[in-house]
Coordinates of C-alpha atoms in Angstrom, one line a residue:
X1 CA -40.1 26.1 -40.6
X2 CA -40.8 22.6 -40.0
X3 CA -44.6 23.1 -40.0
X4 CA -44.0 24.8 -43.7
X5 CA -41.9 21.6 -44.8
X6 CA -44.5 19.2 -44.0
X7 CA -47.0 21.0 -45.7
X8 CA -44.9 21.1 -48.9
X9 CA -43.5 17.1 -48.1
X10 CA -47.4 16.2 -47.6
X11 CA -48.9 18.3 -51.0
X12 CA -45.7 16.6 -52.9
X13 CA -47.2 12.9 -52.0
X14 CA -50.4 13.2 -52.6
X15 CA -49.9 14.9 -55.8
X16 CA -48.7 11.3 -57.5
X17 CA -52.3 9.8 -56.9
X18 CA -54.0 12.2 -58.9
X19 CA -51.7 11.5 -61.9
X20 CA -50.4 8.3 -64.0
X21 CA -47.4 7.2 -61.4
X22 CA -45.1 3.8 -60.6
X23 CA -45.5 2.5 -57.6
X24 CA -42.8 0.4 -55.6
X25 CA -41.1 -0.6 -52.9
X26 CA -37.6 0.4 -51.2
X27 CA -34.5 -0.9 -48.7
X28 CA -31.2 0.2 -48.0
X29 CA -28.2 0.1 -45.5
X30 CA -27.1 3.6 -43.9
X31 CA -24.0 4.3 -42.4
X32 CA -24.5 7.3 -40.3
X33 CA -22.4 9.6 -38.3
X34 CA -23.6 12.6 -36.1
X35 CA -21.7 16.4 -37.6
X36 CA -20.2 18.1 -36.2
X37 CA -17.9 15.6 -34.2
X38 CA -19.5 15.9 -30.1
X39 CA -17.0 17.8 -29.2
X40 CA -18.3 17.0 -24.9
X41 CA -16.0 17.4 -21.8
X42 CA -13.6 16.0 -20.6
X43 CA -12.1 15.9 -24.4
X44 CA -11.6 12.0 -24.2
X45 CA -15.0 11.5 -25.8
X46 CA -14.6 9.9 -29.5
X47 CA -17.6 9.2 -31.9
X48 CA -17.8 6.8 -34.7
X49 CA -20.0 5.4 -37.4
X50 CA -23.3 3.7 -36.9
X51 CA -25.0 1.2 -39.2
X52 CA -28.2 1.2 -40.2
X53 CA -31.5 0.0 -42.2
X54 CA -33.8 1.9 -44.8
X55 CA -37.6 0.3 -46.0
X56 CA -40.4 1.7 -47.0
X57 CA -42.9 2.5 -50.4
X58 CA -41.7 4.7 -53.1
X59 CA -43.6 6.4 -55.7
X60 CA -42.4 7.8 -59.1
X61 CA -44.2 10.7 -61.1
X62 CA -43.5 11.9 -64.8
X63 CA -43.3 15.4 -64.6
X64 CA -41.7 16.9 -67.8
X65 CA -39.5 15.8 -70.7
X66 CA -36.6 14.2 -68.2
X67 CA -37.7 15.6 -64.6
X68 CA -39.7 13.5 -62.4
X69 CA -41.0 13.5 -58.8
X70 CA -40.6 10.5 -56.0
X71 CA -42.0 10.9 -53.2
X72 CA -40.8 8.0 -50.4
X73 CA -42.6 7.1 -47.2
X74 CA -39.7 4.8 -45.2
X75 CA -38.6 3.7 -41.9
X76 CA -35.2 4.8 -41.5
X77 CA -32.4 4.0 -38.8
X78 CA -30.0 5.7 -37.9
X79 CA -27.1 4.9 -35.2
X80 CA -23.7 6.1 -34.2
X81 CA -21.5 4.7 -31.4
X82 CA -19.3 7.0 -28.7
X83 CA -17.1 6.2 -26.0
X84 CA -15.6 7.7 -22.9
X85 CA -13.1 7.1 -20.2
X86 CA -13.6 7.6 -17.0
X87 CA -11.6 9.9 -14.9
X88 CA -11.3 7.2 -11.9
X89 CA -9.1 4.2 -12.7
X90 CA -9.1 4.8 -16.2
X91 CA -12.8 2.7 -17.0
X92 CA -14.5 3.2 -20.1
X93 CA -17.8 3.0 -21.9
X94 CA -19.3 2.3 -25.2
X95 CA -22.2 3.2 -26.4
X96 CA -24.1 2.1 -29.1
X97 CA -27.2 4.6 -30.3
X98 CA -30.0 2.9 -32.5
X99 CA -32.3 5.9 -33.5
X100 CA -36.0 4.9 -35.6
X101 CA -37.7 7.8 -37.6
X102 CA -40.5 7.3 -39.6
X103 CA -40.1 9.4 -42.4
X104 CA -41.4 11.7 -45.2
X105 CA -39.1 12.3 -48.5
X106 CA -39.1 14.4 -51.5
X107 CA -37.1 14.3 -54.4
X108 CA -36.9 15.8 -57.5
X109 CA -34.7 13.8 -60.1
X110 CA -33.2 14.5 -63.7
X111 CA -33.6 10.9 -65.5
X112 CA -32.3 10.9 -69.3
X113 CA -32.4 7.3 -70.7
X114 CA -29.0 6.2 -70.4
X115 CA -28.4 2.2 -72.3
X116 CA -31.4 0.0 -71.7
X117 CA -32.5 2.4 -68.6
X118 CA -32.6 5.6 -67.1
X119 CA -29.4 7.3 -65.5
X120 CA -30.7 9.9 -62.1
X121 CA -29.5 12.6 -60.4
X122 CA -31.2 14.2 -57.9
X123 CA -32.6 16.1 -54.4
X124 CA -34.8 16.9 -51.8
X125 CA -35.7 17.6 -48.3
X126 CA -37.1 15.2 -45.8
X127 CA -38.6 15.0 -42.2
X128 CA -38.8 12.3 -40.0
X129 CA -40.3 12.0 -36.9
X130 CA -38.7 9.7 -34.2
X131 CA -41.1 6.7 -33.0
X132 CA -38.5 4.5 -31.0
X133 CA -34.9 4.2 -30.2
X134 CA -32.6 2.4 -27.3
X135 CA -28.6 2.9 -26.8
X136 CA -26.5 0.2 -25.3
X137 CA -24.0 0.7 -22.6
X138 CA -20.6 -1.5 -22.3
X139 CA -18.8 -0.8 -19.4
X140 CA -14.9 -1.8 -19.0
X141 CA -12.4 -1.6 -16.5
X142 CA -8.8 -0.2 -16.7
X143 CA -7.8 -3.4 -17.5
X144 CA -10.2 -3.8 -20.8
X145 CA -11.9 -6.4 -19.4
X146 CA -15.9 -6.4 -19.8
X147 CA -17.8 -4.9 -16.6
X148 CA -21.1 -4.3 -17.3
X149 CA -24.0 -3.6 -19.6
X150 CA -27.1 -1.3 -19.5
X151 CA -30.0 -0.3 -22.0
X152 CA -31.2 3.5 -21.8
X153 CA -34.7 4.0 -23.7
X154 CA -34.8 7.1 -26.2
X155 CA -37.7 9.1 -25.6
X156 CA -38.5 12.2 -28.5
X157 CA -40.2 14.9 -25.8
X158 CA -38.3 17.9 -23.7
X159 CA -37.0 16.3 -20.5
X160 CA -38.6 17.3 -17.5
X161 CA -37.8 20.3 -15.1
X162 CA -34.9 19.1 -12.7
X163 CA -36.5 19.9 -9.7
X164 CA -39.7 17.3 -10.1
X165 CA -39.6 13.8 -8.9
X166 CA -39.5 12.0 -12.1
X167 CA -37.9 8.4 -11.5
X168 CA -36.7 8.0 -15.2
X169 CA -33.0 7.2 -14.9
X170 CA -32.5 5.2 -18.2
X171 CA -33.8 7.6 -20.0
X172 CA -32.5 9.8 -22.9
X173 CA -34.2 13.1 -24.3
X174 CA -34.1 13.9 -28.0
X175 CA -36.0 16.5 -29.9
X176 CA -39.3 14.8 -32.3
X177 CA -38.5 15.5 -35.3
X178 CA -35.6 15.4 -37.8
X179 CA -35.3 17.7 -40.9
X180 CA -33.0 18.1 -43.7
X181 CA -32.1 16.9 -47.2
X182 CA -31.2 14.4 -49.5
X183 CA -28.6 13.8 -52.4
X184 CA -29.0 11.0 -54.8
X185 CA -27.4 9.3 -57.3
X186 CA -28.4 5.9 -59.4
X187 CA -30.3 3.8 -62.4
X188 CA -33.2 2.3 -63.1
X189 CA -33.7 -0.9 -65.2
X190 CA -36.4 -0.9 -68.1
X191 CA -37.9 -3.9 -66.2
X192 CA -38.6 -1.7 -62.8
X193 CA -35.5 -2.2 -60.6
X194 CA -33.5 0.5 -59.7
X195 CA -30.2 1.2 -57.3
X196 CA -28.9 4.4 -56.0
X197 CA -26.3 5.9 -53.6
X198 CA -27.7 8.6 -50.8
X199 CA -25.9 11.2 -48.9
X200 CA -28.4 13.1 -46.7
X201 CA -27.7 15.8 -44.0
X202 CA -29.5 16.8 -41.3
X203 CA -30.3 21.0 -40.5
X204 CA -32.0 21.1 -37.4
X205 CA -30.4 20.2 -33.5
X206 CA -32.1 16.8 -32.4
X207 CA -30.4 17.3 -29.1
X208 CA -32.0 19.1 -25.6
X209 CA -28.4 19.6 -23.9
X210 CA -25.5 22.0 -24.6
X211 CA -24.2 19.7 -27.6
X212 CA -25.7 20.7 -30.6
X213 CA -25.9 16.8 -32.8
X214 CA -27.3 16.9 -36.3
X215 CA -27.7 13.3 -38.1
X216 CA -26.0 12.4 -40.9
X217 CA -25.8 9.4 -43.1
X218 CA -24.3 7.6 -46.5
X219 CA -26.8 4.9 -47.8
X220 CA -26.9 1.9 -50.6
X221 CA -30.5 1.6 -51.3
X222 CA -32.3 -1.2 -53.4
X223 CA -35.8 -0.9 -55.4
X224 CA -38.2 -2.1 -56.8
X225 CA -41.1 0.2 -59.2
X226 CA -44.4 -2.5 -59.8
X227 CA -45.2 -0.5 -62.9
X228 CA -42.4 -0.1 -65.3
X229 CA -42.0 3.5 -67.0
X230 CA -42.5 4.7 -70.0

């Protein structure tokens, strides 16, 4: 399924080049969450929001009447934070997850002229595939007082088997790649610039272990086309 999605994602960008097309730039601010809530033992685990940063190069194809096609190649963060407390003397942790995908979008927008621009609507899959990523580890004791602080490296391939000798200790598994689709909302100035709200939802398990973690976020984006439409 994801090799199928590419394909499409891949035909979908390259079709802008062969036809008249603006051309810009993107950024953003995410606010992501993992879904469903990790529900790990023992219970005391709680999960909160992450924030994080969108850039990349956008491109925006005339299609018919009001429908058009934008294709958006973008680095795009995402992060969440969890914390647990120990079962001996009541220490805790936080962590801080910071995950980098580079990633391939696809949407297909509904843009009447609204005023002096052009009101969208719109939706499409994406897939990312994960290039870097780090968590941070505070430690506390029972008394709330800082303890300790650690850095595990984010690595996107299957773990090793447990019985080789594989000295990795700060290291964290996640599956490569990251599928799943996009809602948007926004308007574009005559002169180019354009703002929009994103709510995008992940469909495929990005974790190797027994907790199944799909990412999620809520973005602000900024942009910027260097050819104003028509």
């Amino acid at each position: 399924m994801k090799k199928i999605i590419l394909f499409i994602l891949l035909v979908i960008s390259i079709a802008p080049v062969y036809a008249q097309t603006s051309v810009g730039v993107i950024g953003g601010y995410n606010l992501s969450f993992v879904y469903p809530d990790i529900n790990w033992t023992p219970s005391n685990y709680k999960v909160s929001y992450g924030t994080g940063w969108r850039t990349g190069f956008v491109a925006d194809q005339h299609l018919w009447k009001d429908f058009y096609l934008q294709p958006q190649l973008i680095f795009n963060q995402k992060s969440y934070n969890y914390s647990t407390i120990a079962n001996v003397n009541d220490a805790h942790y936080k962590y801080k997850r910071h995950l980098l995908y580079l990633e391939l979008q696809a949407h297909l927008l509904y843009k009447p002229k609204i005023g002096n621009g052009r009101l969208f609507l719109g939706a499409g899959p994406y897939i990312g595939r994960g290039i870097s990523g780090r968590e941070r580890v505070e430690g506390y004791d029972q008394d709330g007082r800082f303890s300790s602080l650690g850095y595990d490296i984010i690595k996107y391939k299957k773990p090793p088997p447990f019985n080789r000798d594989y000295d990795e200790e700060n290291v964290t598994y996640m599956k490569p790649y990251d599928v799943g689709i996009n809602l948007l909302a926004g308007y574009e100035l005559k002169n180019g610039l354009f703002f929009n709200v994103i709510y995008s939802l992940g469909t495929n398990n990005t974790s190797y272990d027994a907790t199944r973690s799909y990412n999620g976020y809520l973005g602000l984006t900024v942009g910027y086309f260097l050819k104003k439409f028509i």
